[in-house]
Coordinates of C-alpha atoms and ligand atoms in Angstrom, one line a residue:
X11 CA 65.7 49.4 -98.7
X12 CA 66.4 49.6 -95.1
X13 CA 69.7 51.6 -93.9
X14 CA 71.5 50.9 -90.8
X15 CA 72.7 54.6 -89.3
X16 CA 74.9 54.3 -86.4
X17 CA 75.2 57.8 -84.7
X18 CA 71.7 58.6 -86.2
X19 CA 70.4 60.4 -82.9
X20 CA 73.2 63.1 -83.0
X21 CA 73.2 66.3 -85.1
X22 CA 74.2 65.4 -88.6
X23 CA 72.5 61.5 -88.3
X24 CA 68.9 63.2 -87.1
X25 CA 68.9 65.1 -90.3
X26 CA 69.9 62.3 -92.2
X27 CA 67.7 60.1 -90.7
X28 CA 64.6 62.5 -92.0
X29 CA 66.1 62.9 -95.0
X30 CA 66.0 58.9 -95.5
X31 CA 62.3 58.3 -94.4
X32 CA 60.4 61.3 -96.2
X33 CA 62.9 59.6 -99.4
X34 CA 61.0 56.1 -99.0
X35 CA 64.0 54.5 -97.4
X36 CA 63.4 52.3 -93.8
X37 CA 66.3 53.3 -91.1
X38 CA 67.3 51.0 -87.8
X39 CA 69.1 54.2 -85.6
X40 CA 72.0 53.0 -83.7
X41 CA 73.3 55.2 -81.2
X42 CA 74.9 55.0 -77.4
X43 CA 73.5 58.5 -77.0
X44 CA 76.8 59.7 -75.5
X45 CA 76.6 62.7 -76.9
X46 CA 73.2 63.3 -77.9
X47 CA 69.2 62.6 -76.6
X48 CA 66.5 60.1 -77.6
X49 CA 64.5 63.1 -78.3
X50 CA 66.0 63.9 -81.4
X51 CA 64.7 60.8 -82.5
X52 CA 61.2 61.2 -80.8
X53 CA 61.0 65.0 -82.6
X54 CA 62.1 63.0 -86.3
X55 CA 58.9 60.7 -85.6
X56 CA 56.9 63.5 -84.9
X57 CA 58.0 65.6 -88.2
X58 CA 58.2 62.4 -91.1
X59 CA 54.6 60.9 -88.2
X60 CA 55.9 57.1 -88.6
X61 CA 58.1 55.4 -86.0
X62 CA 61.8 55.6 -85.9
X63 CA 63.9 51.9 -85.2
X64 CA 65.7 52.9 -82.5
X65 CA 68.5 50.4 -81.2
X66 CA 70.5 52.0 -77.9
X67 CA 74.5 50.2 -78.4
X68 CA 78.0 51.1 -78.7
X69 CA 79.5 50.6 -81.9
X70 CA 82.7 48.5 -80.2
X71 CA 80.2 46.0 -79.0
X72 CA 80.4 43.0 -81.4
X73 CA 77.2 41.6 -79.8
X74 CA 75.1 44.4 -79.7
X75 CA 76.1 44.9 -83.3
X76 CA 75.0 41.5 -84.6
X77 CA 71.9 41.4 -82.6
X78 CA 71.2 44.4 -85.1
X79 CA 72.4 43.1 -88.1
X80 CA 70.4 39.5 -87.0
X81 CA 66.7 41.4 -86.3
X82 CA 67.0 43.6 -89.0
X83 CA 67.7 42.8 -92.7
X84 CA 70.2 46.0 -93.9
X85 CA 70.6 46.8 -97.5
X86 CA 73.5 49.6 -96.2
X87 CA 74.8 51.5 -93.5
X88 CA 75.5 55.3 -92.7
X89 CA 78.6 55.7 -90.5
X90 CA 78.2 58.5 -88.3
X91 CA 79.0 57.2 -84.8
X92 CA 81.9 58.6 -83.4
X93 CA 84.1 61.3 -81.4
X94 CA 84.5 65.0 -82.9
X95 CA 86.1 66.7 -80.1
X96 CA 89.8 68.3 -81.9
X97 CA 90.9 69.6 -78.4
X98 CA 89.2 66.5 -76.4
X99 CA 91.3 64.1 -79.0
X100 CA 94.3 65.7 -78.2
X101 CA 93.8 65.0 -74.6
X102 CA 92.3 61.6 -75.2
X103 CA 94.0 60.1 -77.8
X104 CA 93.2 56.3 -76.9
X105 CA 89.7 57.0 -76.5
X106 CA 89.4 58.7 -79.8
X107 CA 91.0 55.9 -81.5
X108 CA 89.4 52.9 -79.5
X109 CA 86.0 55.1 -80.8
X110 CA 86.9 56.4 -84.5
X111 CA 89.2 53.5 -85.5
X112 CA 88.1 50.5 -83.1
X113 CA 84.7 51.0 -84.0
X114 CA 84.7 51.5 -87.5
X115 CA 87.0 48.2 -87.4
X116 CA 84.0 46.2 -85.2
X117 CA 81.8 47.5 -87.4
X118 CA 83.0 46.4 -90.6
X119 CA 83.8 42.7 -89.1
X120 CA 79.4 42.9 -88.0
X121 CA 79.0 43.8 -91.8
X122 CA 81.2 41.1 -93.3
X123 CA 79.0 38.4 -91.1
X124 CA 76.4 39.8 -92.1
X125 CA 76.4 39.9 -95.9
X126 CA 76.3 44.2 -95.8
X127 CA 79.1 45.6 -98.2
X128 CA 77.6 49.1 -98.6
X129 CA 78.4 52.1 -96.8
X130 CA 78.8 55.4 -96.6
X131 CA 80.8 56.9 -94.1
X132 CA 81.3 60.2 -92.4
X133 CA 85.1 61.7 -93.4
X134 CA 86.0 65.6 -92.8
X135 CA 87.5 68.2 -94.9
X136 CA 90.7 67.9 -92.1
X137 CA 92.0 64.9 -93.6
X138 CA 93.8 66.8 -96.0
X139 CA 95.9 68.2 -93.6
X140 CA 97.4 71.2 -92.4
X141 CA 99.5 72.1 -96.2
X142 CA 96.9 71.7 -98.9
X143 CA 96.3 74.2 -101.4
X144 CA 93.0 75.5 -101.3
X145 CA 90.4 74.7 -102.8
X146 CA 90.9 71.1 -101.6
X147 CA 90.0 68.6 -104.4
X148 CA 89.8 65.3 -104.2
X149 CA 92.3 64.1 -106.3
X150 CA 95.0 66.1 -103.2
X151 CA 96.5 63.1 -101.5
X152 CA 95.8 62.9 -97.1
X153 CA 97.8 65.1 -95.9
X154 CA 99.6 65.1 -92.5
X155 CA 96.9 66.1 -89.5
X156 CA 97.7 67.2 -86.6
X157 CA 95.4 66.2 -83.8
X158 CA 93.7 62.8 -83.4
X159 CA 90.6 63.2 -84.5
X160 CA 91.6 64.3 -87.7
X161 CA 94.1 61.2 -87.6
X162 CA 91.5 58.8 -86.7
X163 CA 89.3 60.2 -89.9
X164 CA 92.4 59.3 -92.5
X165 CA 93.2 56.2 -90.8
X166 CA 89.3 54.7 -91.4
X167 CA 89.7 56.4 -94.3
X168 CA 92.9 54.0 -95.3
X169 CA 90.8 51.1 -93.7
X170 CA 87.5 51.7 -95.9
X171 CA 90.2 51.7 -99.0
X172 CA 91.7 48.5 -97.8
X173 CA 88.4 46.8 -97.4
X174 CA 87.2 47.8 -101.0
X175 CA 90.8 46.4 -102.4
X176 CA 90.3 42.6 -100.4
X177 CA 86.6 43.1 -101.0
X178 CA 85.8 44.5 -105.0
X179 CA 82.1 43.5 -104.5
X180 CA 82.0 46.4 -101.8
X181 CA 80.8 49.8 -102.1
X182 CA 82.3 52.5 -100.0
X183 CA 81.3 56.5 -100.5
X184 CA 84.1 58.7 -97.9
X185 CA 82.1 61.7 -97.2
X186 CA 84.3 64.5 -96.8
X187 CA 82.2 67.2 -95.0
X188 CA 83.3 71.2 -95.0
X189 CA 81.1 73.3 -91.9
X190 CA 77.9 71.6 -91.4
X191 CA 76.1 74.6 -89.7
X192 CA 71.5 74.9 -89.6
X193 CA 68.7 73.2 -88.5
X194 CA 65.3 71.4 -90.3
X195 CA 63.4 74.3 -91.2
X196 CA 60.6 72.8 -88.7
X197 CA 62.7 74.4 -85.8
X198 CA 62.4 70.7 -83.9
X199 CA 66.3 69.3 -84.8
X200 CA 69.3 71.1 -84.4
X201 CA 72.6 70.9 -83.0
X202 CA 72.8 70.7 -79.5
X203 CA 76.4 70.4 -78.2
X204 CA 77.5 69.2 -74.4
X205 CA 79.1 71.8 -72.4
X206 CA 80.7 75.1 -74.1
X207 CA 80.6 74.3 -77.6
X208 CA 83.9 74.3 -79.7
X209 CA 82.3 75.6 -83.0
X210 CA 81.3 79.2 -84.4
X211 CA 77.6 78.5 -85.3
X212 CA 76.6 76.3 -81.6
X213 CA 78.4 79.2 -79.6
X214 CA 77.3 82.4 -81.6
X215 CA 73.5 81.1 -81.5
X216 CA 73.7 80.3 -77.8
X217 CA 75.5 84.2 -77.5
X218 CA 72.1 85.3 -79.0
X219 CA 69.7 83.1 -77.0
X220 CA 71.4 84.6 -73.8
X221 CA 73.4 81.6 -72.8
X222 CA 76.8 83.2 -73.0
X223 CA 77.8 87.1 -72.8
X224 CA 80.1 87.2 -76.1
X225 CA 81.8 85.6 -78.8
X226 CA 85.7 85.3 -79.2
X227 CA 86.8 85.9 -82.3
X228 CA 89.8 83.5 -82.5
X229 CA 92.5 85.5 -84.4
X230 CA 91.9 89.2 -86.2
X231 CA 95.3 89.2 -88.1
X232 CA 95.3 86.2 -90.3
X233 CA 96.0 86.5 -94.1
X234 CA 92.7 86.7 -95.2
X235 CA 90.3 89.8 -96.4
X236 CA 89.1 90.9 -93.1
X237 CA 91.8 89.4 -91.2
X238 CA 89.5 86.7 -89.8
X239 CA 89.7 82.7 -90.9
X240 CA 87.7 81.9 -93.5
X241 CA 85.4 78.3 -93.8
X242 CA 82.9 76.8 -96.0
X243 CA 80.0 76.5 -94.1
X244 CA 77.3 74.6 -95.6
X245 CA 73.4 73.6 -94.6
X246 CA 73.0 70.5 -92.8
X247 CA 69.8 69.8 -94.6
X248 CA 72.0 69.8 -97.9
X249 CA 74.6 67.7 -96.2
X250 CA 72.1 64.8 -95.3
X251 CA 70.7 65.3 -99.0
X252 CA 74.2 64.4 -100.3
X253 CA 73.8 61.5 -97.7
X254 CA 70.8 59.8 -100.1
X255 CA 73.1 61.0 -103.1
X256 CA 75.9 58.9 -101.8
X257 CA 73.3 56.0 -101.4
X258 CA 72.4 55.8 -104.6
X259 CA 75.7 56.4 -106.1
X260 CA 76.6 52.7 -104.2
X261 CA 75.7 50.3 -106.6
X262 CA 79.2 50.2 -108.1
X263 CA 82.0 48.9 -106.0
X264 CA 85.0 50.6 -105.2
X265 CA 85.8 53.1 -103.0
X266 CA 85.4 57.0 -103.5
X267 CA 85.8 60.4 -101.8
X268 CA 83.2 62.9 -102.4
X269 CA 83.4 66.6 -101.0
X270 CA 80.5 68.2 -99.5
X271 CA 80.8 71.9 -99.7
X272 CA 79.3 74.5 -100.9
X273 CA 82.6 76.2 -102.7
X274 CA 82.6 79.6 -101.5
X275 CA 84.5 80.4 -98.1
X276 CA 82.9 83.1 -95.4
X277 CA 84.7 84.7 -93.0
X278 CA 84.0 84.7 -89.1
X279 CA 83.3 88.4 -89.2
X280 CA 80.8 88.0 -92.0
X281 CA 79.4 85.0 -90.4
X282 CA 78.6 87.7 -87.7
X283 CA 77.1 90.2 -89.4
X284 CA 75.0 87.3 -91.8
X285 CA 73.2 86.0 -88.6
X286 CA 72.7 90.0 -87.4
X287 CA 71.0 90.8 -90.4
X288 CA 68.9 87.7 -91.3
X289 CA 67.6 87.2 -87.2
X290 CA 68.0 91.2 -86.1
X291 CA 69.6 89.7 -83.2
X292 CA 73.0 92.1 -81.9
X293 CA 75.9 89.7 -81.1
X294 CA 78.3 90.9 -78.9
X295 CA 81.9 89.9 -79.6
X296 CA 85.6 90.6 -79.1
X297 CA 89.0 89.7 -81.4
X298 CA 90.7 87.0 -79.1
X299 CA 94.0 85.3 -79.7
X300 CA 94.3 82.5 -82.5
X301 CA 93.0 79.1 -81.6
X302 CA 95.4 76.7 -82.0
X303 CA 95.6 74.4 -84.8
X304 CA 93.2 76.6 -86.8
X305 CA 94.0 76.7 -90.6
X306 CA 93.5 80.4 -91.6
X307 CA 91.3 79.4 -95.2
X308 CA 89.6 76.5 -96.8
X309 CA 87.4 75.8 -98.6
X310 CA 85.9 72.7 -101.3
X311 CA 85.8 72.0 -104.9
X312 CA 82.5 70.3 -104.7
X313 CA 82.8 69.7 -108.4
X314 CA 83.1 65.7 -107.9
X315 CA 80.0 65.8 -106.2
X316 CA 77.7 67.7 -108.3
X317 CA 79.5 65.6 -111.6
X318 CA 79.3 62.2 -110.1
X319 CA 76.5 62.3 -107.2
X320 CA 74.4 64.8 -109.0
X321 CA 74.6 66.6 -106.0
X322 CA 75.1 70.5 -104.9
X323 CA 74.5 72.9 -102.6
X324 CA 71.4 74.6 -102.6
X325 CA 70.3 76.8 -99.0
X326 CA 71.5 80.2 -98.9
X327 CA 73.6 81.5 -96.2
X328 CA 70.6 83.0 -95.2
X329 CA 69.1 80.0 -94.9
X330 CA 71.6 78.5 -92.5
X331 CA 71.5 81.7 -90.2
X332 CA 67.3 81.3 -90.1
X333 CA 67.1 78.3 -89.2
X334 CA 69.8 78.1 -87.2
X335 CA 67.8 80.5 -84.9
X336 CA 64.6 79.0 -85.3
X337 CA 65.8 75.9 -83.7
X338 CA 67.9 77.9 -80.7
X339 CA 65.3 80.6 -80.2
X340 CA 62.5 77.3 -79.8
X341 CA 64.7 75.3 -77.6
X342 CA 67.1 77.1 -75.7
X343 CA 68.4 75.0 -73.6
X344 CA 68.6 72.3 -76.7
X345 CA 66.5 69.1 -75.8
X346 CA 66.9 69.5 -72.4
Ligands
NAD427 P1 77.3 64.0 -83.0 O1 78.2 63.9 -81.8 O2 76.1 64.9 -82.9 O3 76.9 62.6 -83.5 C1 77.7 61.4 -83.3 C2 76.7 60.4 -82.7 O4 77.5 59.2 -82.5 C3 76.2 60.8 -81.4 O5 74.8 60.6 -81.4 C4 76.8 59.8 -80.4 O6 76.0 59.5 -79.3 C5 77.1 58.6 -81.3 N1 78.2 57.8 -80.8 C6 79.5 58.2 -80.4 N2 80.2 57.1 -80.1 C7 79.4 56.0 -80.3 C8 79.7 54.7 -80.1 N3 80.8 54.2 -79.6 N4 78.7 53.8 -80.4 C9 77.5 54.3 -80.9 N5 77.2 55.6 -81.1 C10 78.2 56.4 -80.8 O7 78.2 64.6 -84.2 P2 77.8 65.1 -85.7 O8 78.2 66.5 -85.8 O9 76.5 64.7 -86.0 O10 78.9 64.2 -86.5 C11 78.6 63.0 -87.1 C12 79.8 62.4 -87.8 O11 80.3 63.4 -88.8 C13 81.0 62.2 -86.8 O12 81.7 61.0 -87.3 C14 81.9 63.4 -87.1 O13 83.2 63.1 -86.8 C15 81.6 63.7 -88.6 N6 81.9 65.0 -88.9 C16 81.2 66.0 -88.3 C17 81.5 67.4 -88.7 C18 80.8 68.5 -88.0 O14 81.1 69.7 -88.2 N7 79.7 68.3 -87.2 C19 82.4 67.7 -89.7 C20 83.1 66.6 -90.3 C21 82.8 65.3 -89.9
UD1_428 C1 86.6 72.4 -86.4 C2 87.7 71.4 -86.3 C3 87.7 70.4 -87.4 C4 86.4 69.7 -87.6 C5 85.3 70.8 -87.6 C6 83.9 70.3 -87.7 C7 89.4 72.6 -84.9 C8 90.8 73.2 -84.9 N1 89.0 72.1 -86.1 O1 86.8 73.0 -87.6 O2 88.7 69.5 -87.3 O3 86.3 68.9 -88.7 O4 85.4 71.7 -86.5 O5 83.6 69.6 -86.5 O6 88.7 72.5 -83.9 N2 85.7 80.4 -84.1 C9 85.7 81.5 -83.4 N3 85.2 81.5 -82.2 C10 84.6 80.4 -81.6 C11 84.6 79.2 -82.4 C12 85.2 79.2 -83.6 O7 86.2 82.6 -83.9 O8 84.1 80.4 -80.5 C13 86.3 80.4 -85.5 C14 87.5 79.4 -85.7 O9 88.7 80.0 -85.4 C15 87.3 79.1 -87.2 C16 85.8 79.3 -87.5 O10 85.3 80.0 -86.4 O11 88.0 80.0 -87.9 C17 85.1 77.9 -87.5 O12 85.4 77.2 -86.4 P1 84.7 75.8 -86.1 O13 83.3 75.9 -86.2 O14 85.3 75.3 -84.8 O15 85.2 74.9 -87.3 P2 86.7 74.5 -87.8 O16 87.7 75.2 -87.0 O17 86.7 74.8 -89.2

């Protein structure tokens, strides 16, 4: 079977990308590279020693599209192209939707021509907006977002829903990832974010690599435990497992959301002090203000995922911390 995966050079798709050809599957990478390097590509080649299809295009680009989808025969696609930015969304709200929604649109259009009705797509853990209970659960409804990007995820959402109504022959799995945090355990793939990076795990591991004096704390008083937001940070390496899961799971049409967490939340301060004990490595921070927009506590039911995918969780937090430094502590300046 051969799998189209668009936004397979950045962070998440790398992983997955490995994950697919050690699992026997063929993958054609399409990526603009506009927010990640060719190398993560090169260093996938290199670990799984077989040659990566690697197609440079933008996902708005109806031509460039169908020259794929003419070359190559595609059993499916991964959906992973697009903008992640919260506070760049909220400054460029066109772009984000000309991107997220636009694209996803162009791309389903190039499938349609092309015979391809399976897919799995990357959703987020914000679509259910800023008053569900926690744990989220699947059966929640969306729930009102509050910045763009998280917008543009329930919107393709709603589009991947509609298409599965005027299409029943298609097959659409909504992957709704919690904190996708780690690295391969090979130290040669990791997350390697433009600029100052927005998340916890990118800006505490470049703190320890020397890169940046300290971390802020965004918010000491919220109404959790230790008074710090709590998330459910799970291993990338799990996440791209759950992206094979997904695969297989396609054979029936319809439309389903899946949650991929790992259940249990983890606070910012004990995120801290897990990557201080696992590395050894001392990382200097300081309680700042709140962010704003930040949620103070969720966290997933994974439960439809381990009943219906078969899938769960498995790396230790441990884990994540480890080989989060392995890959910093190889390559500090990322692939540069
Ligand atoms: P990433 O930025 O590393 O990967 C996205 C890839 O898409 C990049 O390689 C980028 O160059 C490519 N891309 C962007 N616009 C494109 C376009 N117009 N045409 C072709 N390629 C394009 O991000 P990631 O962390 O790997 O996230 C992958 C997906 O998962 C995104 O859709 C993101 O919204 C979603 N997601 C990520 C997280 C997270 O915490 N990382 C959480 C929830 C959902
Ligand atoms: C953020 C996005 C979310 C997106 C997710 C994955 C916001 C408001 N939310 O989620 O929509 O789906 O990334 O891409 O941006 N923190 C610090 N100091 C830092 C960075 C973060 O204390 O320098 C704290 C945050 O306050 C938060 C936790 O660490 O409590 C995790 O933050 P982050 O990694 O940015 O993820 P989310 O906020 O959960």
């Amino acid at each position: 079977m051969r799998i189209l995966v668009t936004g397979g050079a950045g962070y998440i798709g790398s992983h997955t990308v490995l994950v697919l050809l050690q699992s026997g599957y063929d993958v054609v990478v399409f990526d603009n590279l506009c927010n990640s390097s060719r190398k993560s590509i090169e260093r996938v080649s290199s670990i799984v020693e077989r040659q990566v299809n690697f197609v440079e295009g933008d996902i708005r680009n109806p031509e460039e599209l169908g020259s794929v989808f003419s070359k190559y025969h595609i059993d499916a696609v991964i959906h992973f192209a697009g903008l992640k930015a919260v506070g760049e969304s909220v400054q460029k709200p066109a772009e984000y939707y000309d991107v997220n929604v636009g694209g996803t649109a162009k791309l389903l259009l190039a499938m349609q021509k092309a015979n391809v009705s399976r897919m799995v797509f990357s959703s987020s853990a914000t679509v259910y907006g800023v008053e569900a209970p926690t744990p989220y659960v699947e059966s929640l409804p969306r729930g009102s977002t509050s910045n763009p990007y998280a917008t543009s995820k329930a919107m393709i959402e709603k589009m991947l829903e509609d298409q599965s109504i005027a299409h029943p022959d298609w097959s659409i799995a909504l992957l709704r990832y919690f904190n996708p945090i780690g690295a391969h355990e090979s130290g040669l793939i990791g997350e390697d974010p433009l600029g100052i990076p927005n998340n916890l795990m990118p800006f505490m591991a470049q703190v320890a690599v020397g890169r940046r004096d300290r971390l802020a704390v965004f918010g000491g008083d919220y109404p959790t435990p230790d008074g710090t937001c709590r998330r459910d940070y799970l291993h990338v390496m799990d996440l791209a497992e759950g992206h094979v899961k997904a695969l297989e799971s396609l054979y029936k049409s319809g439309c389903c959301a899946y949650n991929l967490g790992t259940g249990s939340p983890v606070s910012v301060l004990e995120m801290i002090s897990a990557f201080e004990s696992e590395t050894g490595v001392k990382i200097p921070y300081k309680i700042a203000p709140r962010r704003e927009g930040d949620l103070a506590e969720f966290w997933a039911d994974p439960l439809k995922a381990n009943q219906l995918l078969g899938w769960s969780a498995k790396r230790s937090l441990n884990q994540m911390m480890a080989d989060t430094w392995r890959w910093q502590s190889q390559n500090p300046d990322g692939y540069n």
